[in-house]
Amino acid sequence: MAVKTYLEAIREGMRDEMRRDDRVMIFGEDVGFKGGVFGVTEGLQREFGEWRVMDSPLAESCIVGVCIGAAFNGMRPIAEIQFQDFILPGVDQIVSEAAKIRYRSNDDWNMPLVIRAPFGGGVHGALYHSQSIEAMFCGVPGLRVVVPSNPYDAKGMLVAAIRDPDPVLYFEHKKAYRSIRGEVPDHEYTVPLDRVRVVREGRDIVIFTYGLMVDTAVQAAERLAPDGFSVSVVDLRSLRPLDRQGIVESARRCGKVLIAQEANLAVSVSSEVSAIVAEECFEYLDAPVMRIGGPEVPAMPFAKPLEDAYLVDVDKLESKLRRLAEY
Amino acid sequence: MVVANRAARAIAGIDADTLRAMYRHMLRSRMLDERIWLLNRQGLVRFWVSGMGQEAIQVALGMHVRPGHDWVAPYYRDLALTLVLGMTPRDQLLAAMAKADDPNTGGRQMPAHFGCRRLNIITTGSVVATQFIHAAGIALASKIRGEDAVTVVTTGEGATSEGDFHEALNFAATHSLAVVFVVEDNGLAISVPTSKQMPTPNVSDRATGYGIPGVVVDGTDPVASYLVCGEAVARARAGKGPTLIDAKVPRLTSHSSDDDQRRYRTAEALETDRTHDCLGRFAARLGEQGMLSARDEEAMRAKLLAEMDVATAQAEAASDPDPESVLLHVLGDA
């Protein structure tokens, strides 16, 4: 099996689906001739033409709304929002329209739409190119919100998202684009959009996390191994809906739960996972649920010392993990 | 009513049968609208937002749409438009009474939130202006597949202050998409007059900025409206791009059944609007041309009244949505 980057896997997922299904199209800023600011759609306009890989005006409501319209009329659009930070002008179209189309029409219409956007920091992107604002969408029924953490899932989940009959927000960690590599099959496959994946099996503690933090969590877990602590790492993959059963199984087995994320903690994915664990695993817990994430500041600053102070790295995660292990 | 000695065959090239059909559509919508107001006052319809006074432009537009082939992104005052396209008084009464079989929303949305997949009428919500961009996207898909379908999108003038209106015009014009933008301009965004919404008197003035034709038309004149809409639809179908139509209409009722326009409009303004009612004036015009006698008109009314009575009884007898269905249709099956 070929080893590919996270970015190549995403591109391959789109390319394969566009070859298989001529209803699939891509619409976003700079996605055409330039191939996107990160190069994710590079070469696709050359293969599929200007109408199926189309440069949009610099207007996010237009990007999402045009894709909604195209989906009404039989297409399977993939909208690319250049940075998750810039999705906000499109939120009315996502939350008031896309999320409610099936429900409000009593199942007369549905909205097969994928919205891709890079998120996350650690690339000197400052306040407006580093955010992790996925939680904003996780409370919205009618949407799926997914975050792949590795190339295999990136391709398989994107293919599944394109084929899904409802709107899927597909968030890509921008620092993972070229830093995360892995085996990706050439053949057609999908990965379910609503299941956790146990990345590392352990008995004493489970870390629930998603995105690039999965990699950080595995490194931190390995640091505890020599001291006899067996740490499980579970990649949530789907943030809405959360895989309740998958979360409960690991939490009950391990008895100690740490939830790690890049976003700030208040009213976040970690809050919802904590609630599930509190509701379903009370008698199985050996310690209070612990969480680690970004600080309660508006967004990630630019200067290196400030950025480092914001981010959860392996050291910070290890230290939190030890506190939980010793509880 | 002056009656001509000989019936004219056409007005401005529109034949008598088409004109009579248009009058019937307008009357049918008006009678349904009046019926729903009545049911609202009786407590059988909890909310209504009316299209009275806007029937002429809606019918004129609808006559040029090929239902199920072309696409329609309507707004909440488009009762007449939906009837021309093939929805029925029964359909809209089921919606008004929030019944399970309401084809628009199954009783989930307020009345007048139209949508019907069979007829390519997209589902609409309450947030104004979002439908403009959908129309552009629908037309893009038609263009990608090389189809000649036209997409028409309607709105009040209030929603043209929203960014989505401008983003849609910009995109549709840039790519010469087959969209007809129709503003049913009643001069009021609930209570705020046009003079406090925009710097120019006509929404269509904005077309210049997007390099497309902008046309003002008397939206109470079915003949002028028919010609303007016909030209815009033909232009779109021929691949020549969008048109922005600003159809001036009165607002004969309050914004909605929860509003009282006497609180913010003068008696003179209300009276002026009443004199601009499209329905009586069109009947008189057809009468003058010998195309519709008073007796014909009475017979038409009697038939439509019977239709309204049957539809009302059917809708009243229809089932409410099952409470357990509140959980259905959030996501489909993958």
XYZ file of C-alpha atoms in Angstrom:
661
model
C 0.000 0.000 0.000
C 1.259 3.438 -0.896
C 2.209 5.873 1.868
C 0.594 9.260 1.367
C 0.191 12.526 3.176
C -3.071 13.593 4.787
C -3.393 16.232 2.030
C -2.827 13.737 -0.785
C -5.417 11.405 0.714
C -8.031 14.182 0.754
C -7.261 15.109 -2.846
C -7.418 11.460 -3.897
C -10.801 11.057 -2.211
C -12.222 13.946 -4.226
C -10.548 12.862 -7.450
C -11.790 9.281 -7.225
C -15.360 10.356 -6.493
C -15.300 12.894 -9.337
C -14.159 10.154 -11.718
C -16.863 7.836 -10.468
C -19.740 10.347 -10.319
C -20.043 13.363 -12.620
C -22.434 15.048 -10.179
C -19.525 15.758 -7.832
C -18.099 19.270 -8.136
C -15.808 21.544 -6.101
C -16.530 25.230 -5.449
C -14.391 27.612 -3.410
C -11.849 30.392 -3.370
C -8.707 29.679 -5.433
C -9.584 25.998 -5.831
C -9.294 26.091 -9.630
C -6.130 27.043 -11.474
C -4.143 27.575 -8.281
C -5.408 24.381 -6.656
C -6.274 26.044 -3.338
C -4.048 27.976 -0.938
C -2.809 24.695 0.564
C -2.761 22.836 -2.764
C -5.457 20.331 -1.792
C -7.282 20.632 -5.140
C -4.113 20.881 -7.231
C -4.488 19.327 -10.685
C -8.223 18.711 -10.335
C -9.340 21.573 -12.572
C -6.963 20.308 -15.251
C -8.651 16.912 -15.108
C -12.286 17.918 -14.603
C -12.560 21.365 -16.192
C -13.480 24.863 -15.032
C -17.123 24.144 -14.245
C -16.597 21.164 -11.967
C -13.643 22.679 -10.137
C -14.746 26.255 -9.968
C -13.238 29.375 -8.460
C -15.838 31.193 -6.395
C -16.066 34.890 -5.612
C -14.580 35.857 -2.261
C -17.891 35.437 -0.434
C -18.547 32.545 1.929
C -22.337 32.823 1.995
C -22.186 32.615 -1.797
C -19.911 29.560 -1.624
C -22.236 27.622 0.665
C -25.460 28.953 -0.889
C -24.436 28.166 -4.468
C -23.531 24.633 -3.377
C -26.928 24.279 -1.685
C -28.603 25.410 -4.909
C -26.522 23.022 -7.007
C -27.418 20.178 -4.629
C -31.136 21.023 -4.956
C -30.589 20.564 -8.675
C -28.986 17.143 -8.546
C -25.290 17.871 -7.995
C -23.064 16.552 -5.185
C -21.100 19.695 -4.359
C -18.001 20.020 -2.204
C -17.611 23.562 -0.891
C -14.133 24.576 0.196
C -13.909 27.326 2.805
C -10.333 28.580 2.703
C -9.934 28.668 6.501
C -12.440 27.524 9.095
C -11.992 31.010 10.601
C -13.722 32.491 7.528
C -16.768 30.236 7.601
C -18.842 32.647 9.685
C -20.411 34.644 6.804
C -21.624 31.265 5.507
C -23.135 30.100 8.792
C -26.634 31.360 7.992
C -26.610 29.204 4.874
C -25.231 26.238 6.847
C -27.408 26.439 9.962
C -30.602 28.142 8.773
C -30.667 26.403 5.396
C -28.564 23.255 4.834
C -29.160 21.783 8.303
C -32.925 22.294 8.160
C -33.789 21.429 4.571
C -34.741 17.795 5.145
C -36.592 18.495 8.388
C -38.477 21.595 7.303
C -39.627 20.016 4.039
C -40.842 16.902 5.873
C -38.352 14.754 3.911
C -39.434 16.125 0.498
C -35.919 17.529 -0.047
C -32.490 16.574 1.276
C -29.140 18.293 1.085
C -26.177 16.158 -0.045
C -23.433 18.688 0.553
C -19.869 18.545 1.872
C -18.200 21.626 3.308
C -14.441 21.225 3.732
C -12.398 23.657 5.787
C -8.907 23.585 7.314
C -8.736 24.379 11.032
C -6.214 24.410 13.849
C -3.020 26.163 14.810
C 0.683 25.756 15.247
C 1.467 27.230 11.845
C 1.849 30.898 12.878
C -1.602 31.640 11.567
C -2.491 34.025 14.403
C -6.054 34.800 15.436
C -7.753 34.325 12.083
C -5.903 31.382 10.538
C -5.612 29.075 13.573
C -9.006 28.663 15.135
C -10.830 25.469 16.070
C -14.467 26.581 16.029
C -16.028 23.199 15.206
C -18.049 23.211 18.444
C -20.250 25.949 16.959
C -21.708 23.362 14.607
C -21.767 20.404 16.976
C -24.992 21.579 18.606
C -26.883 21.793 15.318
C -29.189 18.867 14.506
C -29.264 18.149 10.776
C -25.506 18.462 10.362
C -22.721 15.914 10.499
C -19.372 17.200 11.739
C -16.310 15.029 11.155
C -12.549 15.432 11.629
C -10.171 12.798 10.241
C -6.821 12.373 11.989
C -4.879 10.280 9.465
C -4.641 9.721 5.703
C -6.623 6.449 5.657
C -9.582 8.018 7.451
C -9.191 11.277 5.517
C -9.865 9.544 2.210
C -12.429 7.023 3.438
C -14.442 9.562 5.423
C -14.400 12.095 2.599
C -15.734 9.533 0.148
C -18.426 8.591 2.688
C -19.241 12.290 3.211
C -19.641 12.886 -0.529
C -22.007 9.917 -0.802
C -23.948 10.870 2.336
C -27.422 12.325 1.660
C -27.078 15.118 4.253
C -24.757 18.069 4.891
C -21.356 17.074 6.259
C -18.853 19.538 7.658
C -15.450 17.964 7.046
C -12.723 19.738 8.985
C -9.053 19.131 8.143
C -6.211 20.021 10.488
C -3.965 22.244 8.394
C -0.812 21.252 10.236
C -1.565 17.619 9.433
C -1.648 18.274 5.660
C 2.014 17.483 5.103
C 3.194 16.305 8.533
C 0.932 13.251 8.871
C 1.588 10.307 6.552
C 0.098 6.868 6.357
C -0.941 3.993 4.155
C -3.830 4.678 1.802
C -5.328 1.934 -0.378
C -5.722 2.683 -4.078
C -9.014 0.820 -4.211
C -12.423 2.271 -3.413
C -13.375 2.211 0.288
C -15.324 4.216 2.812
C -14.968 4.842 6.534
C -18.151 5.242 8.629
C -19.030 8.814 9.593
C -20.279 8.011 13.089
C -17.826 5.618 14.764
C -14.877 6.202 17.088
C -11.617 4.400 16.373
C -9.490 2.921 19.127
C -6.032 4.058 18.042
C -4.139 2.604 20.995
C -5.444 -0.024 23.379
C -4.922 0.546 27.110
C -6.443 -0.451 30.472
C -5.913 2.402 32.962
C -6.794 5.673 31.263
C -8.542 6.614 28.052
C -7.846 9.811 26.134
C -10.687 10.943 23.886
C -9.493 13.359 21.234
C -9.674 14.244 17.522
C -7.684 15.776 14.696
C -3.968 16.380 15.033
C -4.254 15.931 18.806
C -4.642 12.174 18.210
C -0.974 12.056 17.224
C -0.002 14.139 20.279
C -2.048 11.858 22.539
C -0.360 8.702 21.250
C 3.066 10.243 21.946
C 2.022 11.241 25.469
C 0.558 7.779 26.124
C 3.817 6.143 25.123
C 5.721 8.291 27.594
C 3.706 6.763 30.446
C 4.253 3.179 29.361
C 7.656 2.722 31.072
C 5.999 3.695 34.388
C 3.447 0.918 34.028
C 0.455 3.028 33.015
C -1.524 1.591 30.172
C -3.212 4.406 28.228
C -5.868 4.009 25.566
C -6.292 6.639 22.820
C -9.669 6.947 21.119
C -10.101 9.094 18.011
C -13.631 10.517 18.109
C -13.626 11.109 14.296
C -17.274 12.190 14.297
C -18.063 15.192 16.495
C -21.748 15.192 15.534
C -23.211 12.759 16.076
C -20.851 11.516 18.778
C -20.466 7.721 18.927
C -22.065 7.403 22.357
C -21.584 3.649 22.560
C -17.938 3.807 21.525
C -17.236 6.470 24.141
C -19.053 4.599 26.918
C -17.280 1.291 26.192
C -13.779 2.764 26.497
C -14.659 4.961 29.491
C -16.114 1.992 31.418
C -13.178 -0.262 30.572
C -10.511 2.227 31.676
C -12.267 4.061 34.528
C -10.241 7.227 34.041
C -11.035 9.685 31.282
C -9.055 12.567 29.798
C -10.477 14.609 26.946
C -7.970 16.573 24.900
C -8.630 19.138 22.209
C -7.042 22.199 20.647
C -10.154 24.366 21.054
C -10.964 26.192 24.279
C -12.967 24.077 26.690
C -16.130 26.045 27.450
C -19.203 24.537 25.739
C -17.045 22.388 23.480
C -16.746 18.818 22.200
C -15.046 17.950 25.500
C -18.072 19.266 27.414
C -20.400 16.929 25.538
C -18.100 13.899 25.928
C -17.857 14.670 29.668
C -21.642 14.780 29.894
C -21.957 11.395 28.201
C -19.383 9.877 30.557
C -21.130 11.434 33.588
C -24.529 10.142 32.469
C -23.492 6.626 31.480
C -20.306 5.696 33.358
C -20.660 7.116 36.902
C -20.258 3.793 38.675
C -17.247 2.831 36.573
C -15.115 5.918 37.205
C -12.013 5.891 39.426
C -11.356 9.621 39.070
C -13.126 12.786 37.964
C -13.179 13.392 34.227
C -10.292 15.654 33.251
C -10.024 17.937 30.241
C -7.227 19.779 28.504
C -7.536 22.320 25.691
C -6.887 25.894 24.646
C -7.220 28.748 27.125
C -10.314 30.962 27.343
C -8.942 33.705 25.098
C -10.510 34.801 21.789
C -8.033 32.951 19.554
C -4.419 31.871 19.075
C -1.882 34.742 18.984
C 0.921 35.092 16.406
C 4.179 35.440 18.382
C 5.897 32.075 18.904
C 5.951 32.226 22.739
C 2.242 33.120 22.762
C 1.358 30.440 20.251
C 3.279 27.850 22.266
C 1.540 29.020 25.413
C -1.819 28.499 23.742
C -1.242 25.066 22.247
C -1.509 21.717 23.998
C 1.742 19.904 23.192
C 3.055 16.477 24.227
C 4.625 17.844 27.436
C 1.427 19.486 28.620
C -0.623 16.457 27.743
C 1.823 14.124 29.507
C 1.710 16.211 32.646
C -2.102 16.196 32.701
C -2.078 12.466 32.040
C 0.244 11.852 35.012
C -2.046 13.839 37.302
C -4.922 11.633 36.248
C -2.820 8.448 36.510
C -1.799 9.313 40.080
C -5.289 10.346 41.215
C -68.268 48.650 -17.174
C -68.010 49.591 -20.841
C -68.673 46.661 -23.124
C -67.105 46.708 -26.567
C -69.254 45.756 -29.513
C -66.793 43.166 -30.654
C -64.478 41.135 -28.514
C -60.820 41.914 -29.062
C -58.645 38.922 -29.841
C -55.595 40.027 -27.934
C -54.003 42.750 -25.837
C -50.379 43.551 -26.698
C -50.108 40.233 -28.476
C -51.441 38.177 -25.543
C -54.451 36.159 -26.682
C -57.831 36.319 -24.937
C -57.655 32.751 -23.594
C -54.338 33.422 -21.903
C -55.642 36.684 -20.438
C -58.767 34.988 -19.099
C -56.648 32.203 -17.643
C -54.485 34.803 -15.933
C -57.533 36.519 -14.476
C -58.813 33.189 -13.192
C -55.476 32.422 -11.515
C -55.463 35.850 -9.862
C -59.038 35.512 -8.670
C -58.439 31.991 -7.401
C -55.454 33.113 -5.352
C -57.380 36.123 -3.992
C -60.322 34.001 -2.959
C -58.034 31.471 -1.295
C -56.156 34.275 0.468
C -59.447 35.746 1.727
C -60.557 32.317 2.871
C -57.363 31.807 4.864
C -57.767 35.235 6.543
C -61.298 34.220 7.493
C -60.057 30.940 8.947
C -57.365 32.870 10.814
C -59.993 35.100 12.412
C -61.958 31.960 13.309
C -58.902 30.524 15.051
C -58.432 27.643 12.604
C -55.265 29.115 11.064
C -52.752 30.370 13.605
C -50.760 32.649 11.338
C -51.010 34.060 7.852
C -48.853 36.263 5.660
C -50.771 37.406 2.628
C -50.042 37.975 -1.044
C -53.050 40.167 -1.728
C -52.340 42.860 -4.284
C -49.328 40.975 -5.676
C -51.227 38.434 -7.743
C -50.712 40.039 -11.164
C -46.917 39.905 -11.232
C -46.901 36.423 -9.688
C -49.331 35.019 -12.224
C -47.552 36.764 -15.105
C -44.258 35.228 -13.989
C -45.723 31.787 -13.398
C -47.207 31.665 -16.900
C -43.662 31.584 -18.340
C -42.355 28.853 -16.037
C -42.391 25.221 -17.193
C -43.371 23.419 -13.982
C -41.103 20.506 -13.165
C -38.569 21.616 -15.769
C -37.770 25.142 -14.687
C -36.969 25.965 -11.063
C -38.640 28.303 -8.608
C -37.252 29.770 -5.388
C -40.272 31.595 -3.978
C -40.876 33.737 -0.922
C -43.746 33.809 1.525
C -46.157 36.061 -0.402
C -46.139 33.855 -3.521
C -49.469 32.117 -3.009
C -50.627 32.959 -6.555
C -47.335 31.807 -8.059
C -47.588 28.388 -6.400
C -51.140 27.950 -7.704
C -50.124 28.777 -11.275
C -47.339 26.204 -11.014
C -49.764 23.456 -10.037
C -50.224 23.504 -6.280
C -53.862 23.617 -5.202
C -56.045 25.491 -2.706
C -56.330 22.186 -0.831
C -52.508 21.982 -0.599
C -52.250 25.490 0.806
C -55.183 25.063 3.179
C -53.549 21.902 4.548
C -50.454 24.039 5.136
C -52.430 26.917 6.640
C -54.011 24.516 9.123
C -50.657 22.730 9.730
C -51.943 19.288 8.774
C -49.857 16.144 8.325
C -50.478 16.025 4.579
C -49.360 19.625 3.954
C -47.118 19.051 0.916
C -44.964 22.106 1.686
C -43.725 21.153 5.140
C -46.022 18.566 6.720
C -47.185 21.182 9.200
C -43.649 21.838 10.418
C -43.282 25.415 9.231
C -45.547 28.437 9.439
C -48.035 28.715 6.594
C -46.731 30.274 3.353
C -43.333 28.563 3.607
C -43.677 26.989 0.211
C -41.892 24.018 -1.338
C -42.776 21.116 -3.623
C -40.155 18.823 -5.081
C -42.460 17.468 -7.788
C -42.764 20.975 -9.232
C -39.136 22.067 -8.631
C -40.282 24.599 -6.044
C -37.454 24.534 -3.517
C -38.204 24.435 0.196
C -38.054 27.865 1.819
C -37.393 28.990 5.381
C -38.086 32.255 7.172
C -34.661 33.872 6.811
C -35.079 36.264 3.892
C -32.696 36.460 0.904
C -31.011 33.071 1.343
C -33.009 31.814 -1.653
C -31.244 34.183 -4.069
C -27.998 32.281 -3.794
C -29.797 28.967 -4.033
C -31.278 30.175 -7.319
C -27.808 30.991 -8.619
C -26.571 27.531 -7.590
C -29.534 25.799 -9.195
C -28.871 27.699 -12.420
C -25.182 26.798 -12.217
C -26.082 23.098 -12.092
C -28.355 23.522 -15.129
C -25.531 25.260 -16.969
C -22.980 22.580 -16.051
C -25.297 19.926 -17.500
C -26.106 22.027 -20.560
C -29.837 22.189 -19.812
C -32.111 25.063 -20.830
C -34.002 25.240 -17.524
C -34.618 28.725 -16.140
C -34.591 29.505 -12.414
C -36.877 32.234 -11.126
C -36.450 33.699 -7.670
C -38.735 36.152 -5.931
C -38.565 38.419 -2.901
C -39.916 41.545 -1.336
C -37.815 44.667 -1.661
C -36.886 44.557 2.032
C -34.724 41.460 1.536
C -32.674 43.210 -1.146
C -30.712 44.927 1.635
C -29.302 41.548 2.672
C -25.822 40.599 1.506
C -27.079 37.360 -0.040
C -29.053 39.366 -2.613
C -25.886 41.076 -3.819
C -23.739 37.946 -3.673
C -26.317 36.161 -5.821
C -26.606 38.939 -8.412
C -22.834 39.173 -8.584
C -22.365 35.452 -9.135
C -25.287 34.927 -11.523
C -24.250 37.924 -13.625
C -20.554 36.957 -13.675
C -21.380 33.564 -15.177
C -24.430 34.583 -17.254
C -26.638 32.151 -15.376
C -30.265 31.610 -16.376
C -31.866 33.345 -13.387
C -34.765 35.786 -13.331
C -34.747 37.896 -10.171
C -38.210 39.290 -9.422
C -38.681 41.822 -6.647
C -42.298 42.194 -5.586
C -41.770 45.703 -4.352
C -44.587 46.787 -2.042
C -42.527 49.650 -0.655
C -42.518 48.393 2.921
C -40.199 46.140 4.902
C -42.887 45.460 7.532
C -43.113 49.130 8.590
C -39.988 50.675 7.055
C -40.542 52.513 3.759
C -38.206 52.177 0.767
C -36.811 55.683 1.409
C -35.265 54.365 4.626
C -34.052 51.090 3.100
C -32.098 52.206 0.049
C -30.718 55.327 -1.610
C -32.462 54.862 -4.965
C -36.209 54.577 -5.557
C -35.932 51.397 -7.626
C -34.268 48.115 -6.663
C -33.650 47.582 -10.375
C -31.219 50.544 -10.413
C -28.770 48.153 -8.782
C -28.682 45.970 -11.890
C -26.313 48.452 -13.529
C -23.655 47.611 -10.971
C -23.827 43.958 -11.961
C -23.920 44.599 -15.700
C -27.360 43.095 -16.242
C -30.712 44.557 -17.357
C -32.855 46.072 -14.617
C -36.501 46.728 -15.387
C -39.240 48.549 -13.501
C -42.739 47.292 -14.184
C -46.182 48.006 -12.781
C -46.682 44.709 -10.978
C -50.438 45.305 -10.815
C -50.656 45.299 -14.615
C -50.817 41.664 -15.744
C -50.195 42.577 -19.391
C -47.068 44.655 -18.795
C -45.846 42.118 -16.222
C -46.429 39.221 -18.642
C -44.372 40.927 -21.341
C -41.497 41.854 -19.024
C -41.333 38.388 -17.428
C -41.570 36.732 -20.823
C -38.625 38.692 -22.127
C -36.534 37.972 -19.019
C -37.311 34.237 -19.111
C -36.558 34.043 -22.842
C -33.307 35.898 -22.343
C -32.289 33.518 -19.557
C -33.303 30.445 -21.545
C -31.243 31.661 -24.483
C -28.149 31.738 -22.264
C -27.918 35.518 -22.162
C -27.938 35.778 -18.394
C -30.041 37.170 -15.588
C -32.508 40.058 -15.417
C -33.574 42.013 -12.338
C -37.263 42.938 -12.384
C -38.631 45.493 -9.937
C -42.398 45.004 -9.900
C -44.210 47.764 -8.033
C -47.157 46.419 -6.050
C -49.373 47.666 -3.213
C -49.641 45.919 0.132
C -53.330 45.447 0.694
C -53.009 43.770 4.086
C -50.881 44.142 7.177
C -47.461 42.470 7.037
C -48.965 39.406 8.696
C -51.919 38.320 10.784
C -49.941 39.418 13.865
C -49.437 42.950 12.569
C -51.720 46.002 12.273
C -50.547 48.383 9.579
C -52.951 51.124 10.700
C -50.452 51.753 13.505
C -47.743 52.913 11.110
C -49.459 53.835 7.813
C -51.728 56.788 7.084
C -55.326 56.359 6.008
C -54.390 58.042 2.710
C -51.632 55.494 2.025
C -53.992 52.625 2.726
C -56.586 54.158 0.401
C -54.002 54.693 -2.371
C -53.037 51.018 -2.115
C -56.682 49.981 -2.391
C -57.063 51.931 -5.643
C -54.046 50.002 -6.981
C -55.668 46.614 -6.520
C -54.810 44.580 -9.616
C -57.890 42.394 -9.553
C -60.814 44.799 -10.149
C -58.829 46.806 -12.665
C -57.980 43.729 -14.725
C -61.596 42.558 -14.680
C -62.677 45.985 -15.952
C -60.023 45.964 -18.663
C -61.021 42.529 -19.909
C -64.631 43.652 -19.796
C -63.865 46.722 -21.885
C -62.181 44.505 -24.444
C -65.158 42.177 -24.527
C -63.060 39.308 -23.223
C -64.843 38.765 -19.929
C -68.472 39.634 -19.282
C -69.869 40.341 -15.848
C -71.805 37.095 -16.162
C -68.637 35.132 -17.060
C -66.913 36.625 -14.089
C -69.772 35.717 -11.743
C -69.753 32.143 -13.028
C -65.998 31.953 -12.518
C -66.383 33.186 -8.933
C -69.133 30.696 -8.183
C -67.013 27.782 -9.385
C -63.991 28.937 -7.422
C -66.087 29.461 -4.315
C -67.237 25.861 -4.562
C -63.604 24.777 -4.928
C -62.652 26.760 -1.810
C -65.516 25.242 0.181
C -64.573 21.689 -0.761
C -60.865 22.319 -0.106
C -61.611 23.939 3.262
C -63.751 20.994 4.335
C -61.075 18.523 3.211
C -58.325 20.386 5.036
C -60.376 20.732 8.202
C -61.087 17.003 8.183
C -57.443 16.057 7.544
C -55.251 14.611 10.299
C -52.856 16.596 12.432
C -49.230 15.446 12.439
C -48.500 12.531 14.786
C -46.670 13.934 17.855
C -44.087 11.159 17.578
C -43.169 12.321 14.096
C -41.425 15.338 15.667
C -38.257 13.195 15.720
C -38.359 12.150 12.070
C -36.314 13.402 9.120
C -33.330 14.976 10.840
C -30.901 12.883 8.792
C -31.655 10.318 6.095
C -30.304 6.845 5.609
C -26.771 6.864 4.263
